[in-house]
PDB file of C-alpha atoms and ligand atoms in Angstrom:
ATOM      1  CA  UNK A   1     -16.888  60.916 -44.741  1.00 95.00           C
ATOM      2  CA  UNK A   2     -16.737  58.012 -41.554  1.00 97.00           C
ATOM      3  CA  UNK A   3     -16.459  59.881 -38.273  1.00 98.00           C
ATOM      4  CA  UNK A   4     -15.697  57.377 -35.463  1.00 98.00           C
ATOM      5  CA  UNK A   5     -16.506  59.285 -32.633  1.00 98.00           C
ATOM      6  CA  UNK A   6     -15.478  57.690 -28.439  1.00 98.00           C
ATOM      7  CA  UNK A   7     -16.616  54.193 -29.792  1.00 97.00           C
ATOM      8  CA  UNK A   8     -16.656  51.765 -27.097  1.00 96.00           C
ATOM      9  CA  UNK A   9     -17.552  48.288 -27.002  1.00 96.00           C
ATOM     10  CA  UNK A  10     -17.123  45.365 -24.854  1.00 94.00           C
ATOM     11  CA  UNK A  11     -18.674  41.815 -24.723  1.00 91.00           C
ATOM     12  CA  UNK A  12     -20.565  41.331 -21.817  1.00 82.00           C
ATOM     13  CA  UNK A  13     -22.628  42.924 -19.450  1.00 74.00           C
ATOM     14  CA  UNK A  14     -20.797  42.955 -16.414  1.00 75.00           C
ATOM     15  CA  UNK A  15     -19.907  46.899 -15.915  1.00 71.00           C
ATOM     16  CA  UNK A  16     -16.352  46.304 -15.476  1.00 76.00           C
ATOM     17  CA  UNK A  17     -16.450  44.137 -18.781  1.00 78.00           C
ATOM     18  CA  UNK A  18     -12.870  44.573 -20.639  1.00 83.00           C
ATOM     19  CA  UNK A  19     -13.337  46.864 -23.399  1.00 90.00           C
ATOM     20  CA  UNK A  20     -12.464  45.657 -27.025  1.00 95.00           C
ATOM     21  CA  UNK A  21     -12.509  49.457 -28.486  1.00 96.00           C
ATOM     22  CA  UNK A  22     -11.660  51.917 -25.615  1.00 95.00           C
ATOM     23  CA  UNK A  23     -12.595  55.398 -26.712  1.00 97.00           C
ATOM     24  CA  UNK A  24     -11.681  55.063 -30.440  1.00 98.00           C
ATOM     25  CA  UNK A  25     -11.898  57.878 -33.003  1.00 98.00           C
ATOM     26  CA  UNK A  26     -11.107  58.261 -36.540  1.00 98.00           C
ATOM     27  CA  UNK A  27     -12.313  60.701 -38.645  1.00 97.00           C
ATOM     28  CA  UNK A  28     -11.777  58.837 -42.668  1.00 97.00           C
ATOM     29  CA  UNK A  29     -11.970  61.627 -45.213  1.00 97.00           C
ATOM     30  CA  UNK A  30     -13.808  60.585 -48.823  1.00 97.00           C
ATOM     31  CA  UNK A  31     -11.139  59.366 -51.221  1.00 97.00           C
ATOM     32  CA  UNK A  32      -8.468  58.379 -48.496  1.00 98.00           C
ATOM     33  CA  UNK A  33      -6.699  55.092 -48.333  1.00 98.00           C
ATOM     34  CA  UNK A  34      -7.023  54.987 -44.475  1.00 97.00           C
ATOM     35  CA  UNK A  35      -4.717  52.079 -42.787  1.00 97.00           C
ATOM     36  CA  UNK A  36      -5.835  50.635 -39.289  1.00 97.00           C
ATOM     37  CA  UNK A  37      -2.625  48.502 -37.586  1.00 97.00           C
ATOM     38  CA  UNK A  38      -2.612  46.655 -34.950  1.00 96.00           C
ATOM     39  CA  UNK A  39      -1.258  43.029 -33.534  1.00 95.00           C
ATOM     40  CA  UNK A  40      -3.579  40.196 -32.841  1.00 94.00           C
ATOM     41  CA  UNK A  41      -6.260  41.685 -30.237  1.00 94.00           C
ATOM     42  CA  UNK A  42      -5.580  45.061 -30.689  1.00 96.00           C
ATOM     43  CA  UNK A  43      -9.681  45.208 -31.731  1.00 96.00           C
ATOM     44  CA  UNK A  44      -9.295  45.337 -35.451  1.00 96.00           C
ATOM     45  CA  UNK A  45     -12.647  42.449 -35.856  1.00 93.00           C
ATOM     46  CA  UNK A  46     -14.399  43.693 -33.668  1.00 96.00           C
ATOM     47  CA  UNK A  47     -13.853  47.987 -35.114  1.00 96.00           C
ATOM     48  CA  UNK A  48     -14.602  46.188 -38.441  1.00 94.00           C
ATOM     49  CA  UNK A  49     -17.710  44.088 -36.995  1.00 94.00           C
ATOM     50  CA  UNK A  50     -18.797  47.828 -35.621  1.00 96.00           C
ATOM     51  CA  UNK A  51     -18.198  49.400 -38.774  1.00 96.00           C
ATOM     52  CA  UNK A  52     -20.767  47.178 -40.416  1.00 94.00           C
ATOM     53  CA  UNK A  53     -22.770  46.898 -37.933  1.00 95.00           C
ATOM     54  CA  UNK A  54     -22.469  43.211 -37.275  1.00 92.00           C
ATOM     55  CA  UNK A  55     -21.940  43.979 -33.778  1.00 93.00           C
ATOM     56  CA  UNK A  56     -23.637  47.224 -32.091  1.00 94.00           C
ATOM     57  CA  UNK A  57     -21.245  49.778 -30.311  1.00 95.00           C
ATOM     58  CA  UNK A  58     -21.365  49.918 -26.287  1.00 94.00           C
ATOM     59  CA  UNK A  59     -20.851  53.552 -26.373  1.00 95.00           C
ATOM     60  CA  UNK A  60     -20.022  56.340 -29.109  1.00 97.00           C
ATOM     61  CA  UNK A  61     -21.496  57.076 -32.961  1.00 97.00           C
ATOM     62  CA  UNK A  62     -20.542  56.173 -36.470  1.00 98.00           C
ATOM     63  CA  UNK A  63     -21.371  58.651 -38.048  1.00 98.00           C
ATOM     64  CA  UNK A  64     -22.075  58.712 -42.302  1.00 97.00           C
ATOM     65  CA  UNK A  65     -22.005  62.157 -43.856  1.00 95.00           C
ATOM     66  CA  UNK A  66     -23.135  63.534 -40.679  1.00 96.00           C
ATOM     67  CA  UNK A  67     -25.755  60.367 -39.853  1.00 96.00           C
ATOM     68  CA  UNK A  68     -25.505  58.179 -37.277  1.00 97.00           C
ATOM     69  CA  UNK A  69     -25.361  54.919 -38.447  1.00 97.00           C
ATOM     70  CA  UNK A  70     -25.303  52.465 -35.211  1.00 96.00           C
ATOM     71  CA  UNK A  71     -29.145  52.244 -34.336  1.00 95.00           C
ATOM     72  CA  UNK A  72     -30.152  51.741 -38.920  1.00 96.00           C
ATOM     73  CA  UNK A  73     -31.893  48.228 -38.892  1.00 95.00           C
ATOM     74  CA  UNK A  74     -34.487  46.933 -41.588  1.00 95.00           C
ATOM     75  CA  UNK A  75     -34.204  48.432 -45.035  1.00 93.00           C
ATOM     76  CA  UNK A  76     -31.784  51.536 -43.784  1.00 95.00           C
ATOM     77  CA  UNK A  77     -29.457  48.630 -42.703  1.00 95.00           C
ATOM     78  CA  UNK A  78     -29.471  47.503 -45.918  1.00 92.00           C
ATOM     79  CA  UNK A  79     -29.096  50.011 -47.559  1.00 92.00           C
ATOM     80  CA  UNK A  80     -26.016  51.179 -45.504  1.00 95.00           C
ATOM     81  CA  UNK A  81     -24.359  47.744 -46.360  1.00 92.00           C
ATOM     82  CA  UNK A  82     -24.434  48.639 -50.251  1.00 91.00           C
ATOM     83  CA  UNK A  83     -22.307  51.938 -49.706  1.00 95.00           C
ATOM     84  CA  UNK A  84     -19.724  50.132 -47.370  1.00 96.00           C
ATOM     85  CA  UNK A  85     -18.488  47.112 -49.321  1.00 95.00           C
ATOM     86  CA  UNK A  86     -16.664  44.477 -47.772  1.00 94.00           C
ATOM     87  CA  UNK A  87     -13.516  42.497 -49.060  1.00 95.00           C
ATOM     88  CA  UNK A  88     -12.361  39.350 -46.627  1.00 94.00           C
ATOM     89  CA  UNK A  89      -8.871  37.433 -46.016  1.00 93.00           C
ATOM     90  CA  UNK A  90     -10.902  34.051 -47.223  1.00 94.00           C
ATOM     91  CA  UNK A  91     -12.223  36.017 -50.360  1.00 95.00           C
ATOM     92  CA  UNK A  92     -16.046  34.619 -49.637  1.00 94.00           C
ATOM     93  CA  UNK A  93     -16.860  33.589 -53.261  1.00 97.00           C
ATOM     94  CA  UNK A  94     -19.496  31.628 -53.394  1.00 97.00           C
ATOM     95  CA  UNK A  95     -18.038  28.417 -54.496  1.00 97.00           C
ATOM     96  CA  UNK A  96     -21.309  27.137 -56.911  1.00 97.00           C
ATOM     97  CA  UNK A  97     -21.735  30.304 -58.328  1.00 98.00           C
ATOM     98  CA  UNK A  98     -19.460  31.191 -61.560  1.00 98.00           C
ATOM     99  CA  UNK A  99     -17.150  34.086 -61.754  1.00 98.00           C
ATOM    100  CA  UNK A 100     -19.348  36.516 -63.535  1.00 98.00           C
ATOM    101  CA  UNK A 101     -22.395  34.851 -61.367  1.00 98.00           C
ATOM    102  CA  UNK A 102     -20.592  36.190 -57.842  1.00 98.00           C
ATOM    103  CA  UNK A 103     -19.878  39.453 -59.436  1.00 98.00           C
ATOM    104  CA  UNK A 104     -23.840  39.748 -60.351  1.00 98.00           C
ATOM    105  CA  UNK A 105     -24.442  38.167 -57.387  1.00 96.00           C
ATOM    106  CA  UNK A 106     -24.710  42.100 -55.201  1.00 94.00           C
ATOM    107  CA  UNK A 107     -27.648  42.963 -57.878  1.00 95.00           C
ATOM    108  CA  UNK A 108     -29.399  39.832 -57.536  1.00 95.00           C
ATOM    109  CA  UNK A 109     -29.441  40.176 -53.182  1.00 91.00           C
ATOM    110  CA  UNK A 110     -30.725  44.146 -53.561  1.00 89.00           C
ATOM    111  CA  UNK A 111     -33.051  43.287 -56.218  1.00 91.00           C
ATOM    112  CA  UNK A 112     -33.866  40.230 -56.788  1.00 94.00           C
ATOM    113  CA  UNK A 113     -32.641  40.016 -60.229  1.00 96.00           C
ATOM    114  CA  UNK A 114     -29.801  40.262 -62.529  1.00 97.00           C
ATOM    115  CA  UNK A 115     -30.909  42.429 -65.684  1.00 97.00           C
ATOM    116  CA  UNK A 116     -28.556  42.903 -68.960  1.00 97.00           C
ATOM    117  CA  UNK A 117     -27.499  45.980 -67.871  1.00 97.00           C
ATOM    118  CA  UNK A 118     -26.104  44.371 -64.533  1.00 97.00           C
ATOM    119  CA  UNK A 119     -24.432  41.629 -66.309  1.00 97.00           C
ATOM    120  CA  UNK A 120     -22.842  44.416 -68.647  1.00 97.00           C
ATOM    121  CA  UNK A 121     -21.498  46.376 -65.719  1.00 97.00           C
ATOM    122  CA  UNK A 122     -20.440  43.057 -64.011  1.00 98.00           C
ATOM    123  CA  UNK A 123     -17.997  42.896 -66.930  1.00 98.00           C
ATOM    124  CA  UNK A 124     -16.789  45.782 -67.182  1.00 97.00           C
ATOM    125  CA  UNK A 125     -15.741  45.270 -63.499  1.00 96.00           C
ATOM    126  CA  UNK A 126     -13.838  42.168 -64.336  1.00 98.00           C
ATOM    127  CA  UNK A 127     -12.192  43.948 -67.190  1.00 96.00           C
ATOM    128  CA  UNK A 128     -11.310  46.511 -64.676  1.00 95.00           C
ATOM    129  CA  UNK A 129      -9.452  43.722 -62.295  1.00 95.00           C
ATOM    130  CA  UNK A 130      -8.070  41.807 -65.005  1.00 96.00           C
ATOM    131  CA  UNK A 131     -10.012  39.123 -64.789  1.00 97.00           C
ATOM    132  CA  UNK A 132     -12.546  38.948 -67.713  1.00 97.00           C
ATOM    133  CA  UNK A 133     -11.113  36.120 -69.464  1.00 98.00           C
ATOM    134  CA  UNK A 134     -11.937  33.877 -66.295  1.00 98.00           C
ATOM    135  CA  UNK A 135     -15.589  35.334 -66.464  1.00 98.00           C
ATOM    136  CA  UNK A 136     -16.982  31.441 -66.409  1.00 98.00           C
ATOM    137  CA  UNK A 137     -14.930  29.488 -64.069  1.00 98.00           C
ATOM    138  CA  UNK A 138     -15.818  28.520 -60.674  1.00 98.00           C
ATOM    139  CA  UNK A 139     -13.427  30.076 -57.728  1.00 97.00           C
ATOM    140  CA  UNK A 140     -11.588  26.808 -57.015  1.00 97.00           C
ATOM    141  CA  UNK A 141     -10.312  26.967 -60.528  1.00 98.00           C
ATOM    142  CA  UNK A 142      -8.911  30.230 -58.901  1.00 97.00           C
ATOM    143  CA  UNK A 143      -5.427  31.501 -57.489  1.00 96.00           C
ATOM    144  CA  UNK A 144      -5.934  33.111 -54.497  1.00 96.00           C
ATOM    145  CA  UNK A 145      -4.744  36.392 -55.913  1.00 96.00           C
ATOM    146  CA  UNK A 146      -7.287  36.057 -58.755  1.00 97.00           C
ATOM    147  CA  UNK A 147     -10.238  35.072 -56.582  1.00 97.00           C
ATOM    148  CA  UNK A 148      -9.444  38.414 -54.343  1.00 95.00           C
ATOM    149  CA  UNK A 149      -9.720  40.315 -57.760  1.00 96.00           C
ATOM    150  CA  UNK A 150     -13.000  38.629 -58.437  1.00 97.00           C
ATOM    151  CA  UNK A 151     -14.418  39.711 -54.716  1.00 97.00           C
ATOM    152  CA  UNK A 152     -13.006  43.273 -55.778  1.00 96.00           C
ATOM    153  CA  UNK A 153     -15.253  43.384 -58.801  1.00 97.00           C
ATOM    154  CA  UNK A 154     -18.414  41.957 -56.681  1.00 97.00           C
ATOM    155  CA  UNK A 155     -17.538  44.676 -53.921  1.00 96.00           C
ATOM    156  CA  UNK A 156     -17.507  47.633 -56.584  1.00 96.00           C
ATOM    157  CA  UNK A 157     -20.832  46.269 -58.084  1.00 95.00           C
ATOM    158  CA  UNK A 158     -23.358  48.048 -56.003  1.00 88.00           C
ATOM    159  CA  UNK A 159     -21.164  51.381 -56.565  1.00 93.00           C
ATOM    160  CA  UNK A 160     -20.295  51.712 -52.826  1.00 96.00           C
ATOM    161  CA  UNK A 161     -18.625  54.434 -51.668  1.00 97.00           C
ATOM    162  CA  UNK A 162     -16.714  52.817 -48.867  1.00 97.00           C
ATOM    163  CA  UNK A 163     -14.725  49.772 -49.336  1.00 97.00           C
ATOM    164  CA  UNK A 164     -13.584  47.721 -46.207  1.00 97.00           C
ATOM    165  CA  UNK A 165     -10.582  45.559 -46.356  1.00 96.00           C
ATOM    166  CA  UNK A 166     -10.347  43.402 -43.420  1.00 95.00           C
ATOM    167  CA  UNK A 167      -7.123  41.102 -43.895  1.00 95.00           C
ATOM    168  CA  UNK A 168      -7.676  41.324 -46.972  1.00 95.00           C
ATOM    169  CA  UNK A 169      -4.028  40.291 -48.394  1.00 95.00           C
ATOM    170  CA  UNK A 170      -3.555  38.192 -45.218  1.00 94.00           C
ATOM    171  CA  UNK A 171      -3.487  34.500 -47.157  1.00 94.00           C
ATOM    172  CA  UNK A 172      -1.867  35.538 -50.264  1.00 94.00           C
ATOM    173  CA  UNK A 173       1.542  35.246 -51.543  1.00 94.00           C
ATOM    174  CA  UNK A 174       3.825  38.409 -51.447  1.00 94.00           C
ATOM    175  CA  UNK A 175       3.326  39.249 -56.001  1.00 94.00           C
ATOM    176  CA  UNK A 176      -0.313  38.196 -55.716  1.00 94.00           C
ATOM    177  CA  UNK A 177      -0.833  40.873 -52.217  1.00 95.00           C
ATOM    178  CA  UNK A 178       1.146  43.231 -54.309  1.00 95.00           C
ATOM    179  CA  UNK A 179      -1.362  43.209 -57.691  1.00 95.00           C
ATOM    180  CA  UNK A 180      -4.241  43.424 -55.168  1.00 94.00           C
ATOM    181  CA  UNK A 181      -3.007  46.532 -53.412  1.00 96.00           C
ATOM    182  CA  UNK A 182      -2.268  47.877 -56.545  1.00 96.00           C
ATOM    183  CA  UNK A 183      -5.573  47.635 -57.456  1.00 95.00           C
ATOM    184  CA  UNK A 184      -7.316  48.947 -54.696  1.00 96.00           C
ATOM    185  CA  UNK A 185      -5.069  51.978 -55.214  1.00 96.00           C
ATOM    186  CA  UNK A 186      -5.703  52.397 -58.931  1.00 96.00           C
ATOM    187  CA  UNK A 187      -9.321  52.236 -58.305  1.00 96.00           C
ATOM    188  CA  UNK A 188      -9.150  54.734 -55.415  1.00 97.00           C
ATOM    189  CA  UNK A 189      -7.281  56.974 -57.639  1.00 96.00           C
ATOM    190  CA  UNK A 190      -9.638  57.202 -60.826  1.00 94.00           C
ATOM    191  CA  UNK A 191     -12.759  55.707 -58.952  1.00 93.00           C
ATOM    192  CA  UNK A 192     -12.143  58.652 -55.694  1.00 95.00           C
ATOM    193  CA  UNK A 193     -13.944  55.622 -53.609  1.00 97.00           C
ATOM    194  CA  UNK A 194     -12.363  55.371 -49.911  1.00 98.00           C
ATOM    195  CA  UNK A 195     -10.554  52.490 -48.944  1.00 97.00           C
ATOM    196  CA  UNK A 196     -10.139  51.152 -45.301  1.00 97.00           C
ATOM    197  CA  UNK A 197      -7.733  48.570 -44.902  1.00 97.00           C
ATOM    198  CA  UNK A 198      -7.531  46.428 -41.705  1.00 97.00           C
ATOM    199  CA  UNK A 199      -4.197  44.861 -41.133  1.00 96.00           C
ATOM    200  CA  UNK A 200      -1.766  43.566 -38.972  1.00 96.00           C
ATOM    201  CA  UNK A 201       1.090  44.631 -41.791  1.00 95.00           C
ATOM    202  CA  UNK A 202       3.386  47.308 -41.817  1.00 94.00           C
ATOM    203  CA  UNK A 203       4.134  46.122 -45.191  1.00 94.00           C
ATOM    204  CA  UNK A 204       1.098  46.739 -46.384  1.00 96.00           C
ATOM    205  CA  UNK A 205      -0.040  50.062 -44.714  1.00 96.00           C
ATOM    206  CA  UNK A 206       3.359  51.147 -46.000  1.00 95.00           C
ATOM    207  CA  UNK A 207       2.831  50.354 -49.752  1.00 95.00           C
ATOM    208  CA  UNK A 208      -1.089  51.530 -50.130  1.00 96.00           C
ATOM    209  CA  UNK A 209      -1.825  53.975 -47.333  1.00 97.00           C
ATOM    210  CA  UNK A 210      -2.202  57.430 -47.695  1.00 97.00           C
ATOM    211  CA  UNK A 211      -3.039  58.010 -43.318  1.00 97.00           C
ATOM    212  CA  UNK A 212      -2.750  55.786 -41.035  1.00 97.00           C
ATOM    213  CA  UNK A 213      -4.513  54.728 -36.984  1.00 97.00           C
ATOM    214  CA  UNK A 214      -2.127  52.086 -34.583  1.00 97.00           C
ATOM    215  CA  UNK A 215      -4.603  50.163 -32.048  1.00 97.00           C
ATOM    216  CA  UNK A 216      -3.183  49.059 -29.192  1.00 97.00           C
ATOM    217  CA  UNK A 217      -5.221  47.059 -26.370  1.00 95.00           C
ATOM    218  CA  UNK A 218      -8.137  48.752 -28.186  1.00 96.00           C
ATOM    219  CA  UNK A 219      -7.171  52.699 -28.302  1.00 97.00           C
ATOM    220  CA  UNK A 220      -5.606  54.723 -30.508  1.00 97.00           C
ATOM    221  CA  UNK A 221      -1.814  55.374 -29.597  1.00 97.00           C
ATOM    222  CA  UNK A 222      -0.982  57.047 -32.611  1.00 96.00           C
ATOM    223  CA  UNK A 223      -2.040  58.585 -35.610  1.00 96.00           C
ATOM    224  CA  UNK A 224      -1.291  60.282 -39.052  1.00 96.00           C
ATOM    225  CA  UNK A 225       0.143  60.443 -42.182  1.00 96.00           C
ATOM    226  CA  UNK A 226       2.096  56.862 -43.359  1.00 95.00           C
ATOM    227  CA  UNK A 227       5.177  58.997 -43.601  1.00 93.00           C
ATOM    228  CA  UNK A 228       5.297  60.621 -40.072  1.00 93.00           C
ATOM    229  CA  UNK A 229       3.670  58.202 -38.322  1.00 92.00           C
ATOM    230  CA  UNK A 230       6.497  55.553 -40.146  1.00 88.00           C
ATOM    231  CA  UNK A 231       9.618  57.699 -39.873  1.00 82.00           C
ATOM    232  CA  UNK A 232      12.545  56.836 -38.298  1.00 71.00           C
ATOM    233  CA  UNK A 233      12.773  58.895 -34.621  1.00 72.00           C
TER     234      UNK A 233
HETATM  235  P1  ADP B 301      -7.997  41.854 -33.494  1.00 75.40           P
HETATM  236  O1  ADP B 301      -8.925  41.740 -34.639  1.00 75.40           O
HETATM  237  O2  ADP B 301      -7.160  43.096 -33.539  1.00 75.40           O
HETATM  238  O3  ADP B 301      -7.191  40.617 -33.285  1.00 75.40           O
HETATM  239  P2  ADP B 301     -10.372  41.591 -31.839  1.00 75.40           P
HETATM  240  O4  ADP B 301     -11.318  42.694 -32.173  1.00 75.40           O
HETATM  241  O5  ADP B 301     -10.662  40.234 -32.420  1.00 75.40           O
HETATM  242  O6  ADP B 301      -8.893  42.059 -32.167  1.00 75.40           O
HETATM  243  O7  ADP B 301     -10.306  41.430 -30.261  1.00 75.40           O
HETATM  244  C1  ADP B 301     -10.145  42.519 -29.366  1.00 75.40           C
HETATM  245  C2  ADP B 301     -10.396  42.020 -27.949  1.00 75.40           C
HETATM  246  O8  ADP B 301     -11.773  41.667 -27.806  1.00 75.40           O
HETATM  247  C3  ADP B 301      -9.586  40.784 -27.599  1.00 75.40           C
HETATM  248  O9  ADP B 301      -9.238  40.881 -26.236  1.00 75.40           O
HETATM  249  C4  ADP B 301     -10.589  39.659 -27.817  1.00 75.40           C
HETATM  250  O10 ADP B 301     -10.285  38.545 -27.003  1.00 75.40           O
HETATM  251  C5  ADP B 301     -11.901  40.303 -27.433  1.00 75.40           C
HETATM  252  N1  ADP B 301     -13.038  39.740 -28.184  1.00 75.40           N
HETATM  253  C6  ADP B 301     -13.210  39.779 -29.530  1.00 75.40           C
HETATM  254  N2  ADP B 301     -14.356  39.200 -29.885  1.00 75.40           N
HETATM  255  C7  ADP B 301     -14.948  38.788 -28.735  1.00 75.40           C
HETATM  256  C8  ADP B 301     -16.159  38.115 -28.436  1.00 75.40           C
HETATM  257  N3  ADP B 301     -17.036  37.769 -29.387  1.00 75.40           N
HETATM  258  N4  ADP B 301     -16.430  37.854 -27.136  1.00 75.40           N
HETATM  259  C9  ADP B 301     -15.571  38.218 -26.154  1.00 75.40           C
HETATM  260  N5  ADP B 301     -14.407  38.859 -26.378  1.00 75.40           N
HETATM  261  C10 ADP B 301     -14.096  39.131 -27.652  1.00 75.40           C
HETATM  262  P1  ADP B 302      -8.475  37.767 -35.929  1.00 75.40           P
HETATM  263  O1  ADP B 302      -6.995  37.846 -35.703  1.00 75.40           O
HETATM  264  O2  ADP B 302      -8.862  37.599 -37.372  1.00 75.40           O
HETATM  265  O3  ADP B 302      -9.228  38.846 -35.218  1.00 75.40           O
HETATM  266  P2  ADP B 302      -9.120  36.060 -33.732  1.00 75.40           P
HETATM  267  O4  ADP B 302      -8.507  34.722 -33.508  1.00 75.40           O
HETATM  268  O5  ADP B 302      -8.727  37.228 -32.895  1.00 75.40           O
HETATM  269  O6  ADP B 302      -8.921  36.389 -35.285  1.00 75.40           O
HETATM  270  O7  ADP B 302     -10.699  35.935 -33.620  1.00 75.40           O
HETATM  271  C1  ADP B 302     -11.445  35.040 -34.402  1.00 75.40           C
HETATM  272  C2  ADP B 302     -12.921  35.165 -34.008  1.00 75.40           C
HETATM  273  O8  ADP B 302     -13.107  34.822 -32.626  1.00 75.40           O
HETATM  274  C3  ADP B 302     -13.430  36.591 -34.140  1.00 75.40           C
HETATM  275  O9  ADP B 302     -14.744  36.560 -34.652  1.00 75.40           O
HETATM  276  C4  ADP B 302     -13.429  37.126 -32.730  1.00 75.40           C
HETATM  277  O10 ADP B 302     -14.423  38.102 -32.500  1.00 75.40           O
HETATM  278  C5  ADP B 302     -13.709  35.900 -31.911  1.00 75.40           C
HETATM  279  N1  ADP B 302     -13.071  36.026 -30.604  1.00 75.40           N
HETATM  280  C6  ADP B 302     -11.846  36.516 -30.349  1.00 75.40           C
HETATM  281  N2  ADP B 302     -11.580  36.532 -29.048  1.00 75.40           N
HETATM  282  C7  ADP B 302     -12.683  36.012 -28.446  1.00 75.40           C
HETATM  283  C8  ADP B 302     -13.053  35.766 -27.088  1.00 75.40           C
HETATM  284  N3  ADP B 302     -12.236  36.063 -26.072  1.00 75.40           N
HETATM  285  N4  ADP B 302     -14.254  35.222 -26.834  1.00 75.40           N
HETATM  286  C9  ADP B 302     -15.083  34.933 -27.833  1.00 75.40           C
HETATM  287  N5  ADP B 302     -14.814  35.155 -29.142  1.00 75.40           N
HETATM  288  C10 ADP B 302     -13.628  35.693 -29.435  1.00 75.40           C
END
């Protein structure tokens, strides 16, 4: 499981610095669908950016089954990276690289090659998103909806245990944002991998969550299941 526990961060050195994450913690049990909400500034990035380590806390652990992850670097870094898998609003396809070449793409950056068992599991992932048939063509032959599948399949190919959704449904149409979430569901259901999405949508938290966190001005105001924290007063 994630614990989040008093993270704190703010940008720049200056003591009285505004903080981005005030105090945050979450505690994300394995096989949750955990929603974090907030509006535009509410510290959503910069949680994620801490989350995988692209930025460094000011204050306060991650921990990882118990380990804290914030100070990893080198090889442990790396290694941390394959268990939390990453999907973006832009997708982040590589655009020269063929379908079934971005989905192979994880085994070729942790080992420096793609072997015939990878590109056998690669397609079985796109089989699992639906998108097997489009195994050859290049992302701009793509619907937004099927290139999010495609970065689905790339993010389950290292077998992480964590998968990060930041935005993820934020630039697609309302049926192709509904097959995604219905996707990430279905494969937290029979996969029992833990999904974090990120997302200024109600919508969205309401139709894959199982708990959810609301960030406001960079603290938690409230917490809970989707259907207490949701109900009507
Ligand atoms: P959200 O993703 O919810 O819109 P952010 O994490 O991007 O929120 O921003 C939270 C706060 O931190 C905002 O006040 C924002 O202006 C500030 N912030 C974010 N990134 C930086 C940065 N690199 N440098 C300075 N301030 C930042
Ligand atoms: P989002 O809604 O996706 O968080 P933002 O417009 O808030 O998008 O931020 C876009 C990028 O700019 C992020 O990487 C964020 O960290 C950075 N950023 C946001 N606010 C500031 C700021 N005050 N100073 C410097 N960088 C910032």
């Amino acid at each position: 499981m994630i614990q989040i526990k008093n993270l704190c961060k703010s940008y720049g050195a200056q003591p009285d610095a505004p903080h981005a994450l005030d105090d945050v913690s979450i505690d994300i049990a394995d096989g949750d669908v955990m929603g974090i909400i907030g509006m535009s500034g509410a510290g959503k990035s910069t949680l994620v950016r801490c989350i995988n380590l692209l930025e460094r806390p000011t204050s306060g652990q991650i921990l990882v089954d118990g380990q804290d992850v914030t100070g990893l670097t080198g090889a442990a870094l790396r290694a941390y990276r394959r268990r939390v898998a990453m999907i973006f609003q832009n997708f982040g396809l590589l655009a020269q690289k063929t379908v079934l070449a971005n989905v192979c793409f994880p085994y070729l950056a942790a080992t420096g090659r793609v072997t015939a068992q990878n590109r056998e599991r690669a397609l079985q992932l796109l089989d699992l998103v639906g998108m097997a048939d489009r195994a050859d063509s290049y992302p701009s032959q793509l619907s937004g909806g099927q290139q999010q599948r495609v970065a689905i399949a790339r993010a389950l190919a290292c077998e992480p245990e964590y998968i990060l959704c930041d935005e993820a449904t934020s630039a697609l149409d309302p049926a192709s944002t509904n097959t995604v979430l219905k996707l990430l569901r279905q494969i937290n259901r029979e996969t029992g991998v833990t999904v974090i999405v990120i997302t200024h949508s109600m919508g969205v938290v309401e139709k894959i969550c199982k708990n959810v966190v609301v960030l406001e001005h960079g603290r938690v105001v409230e917490r809970g299941s989707v259907a207490d924290v949701f109900a009507a007063p």
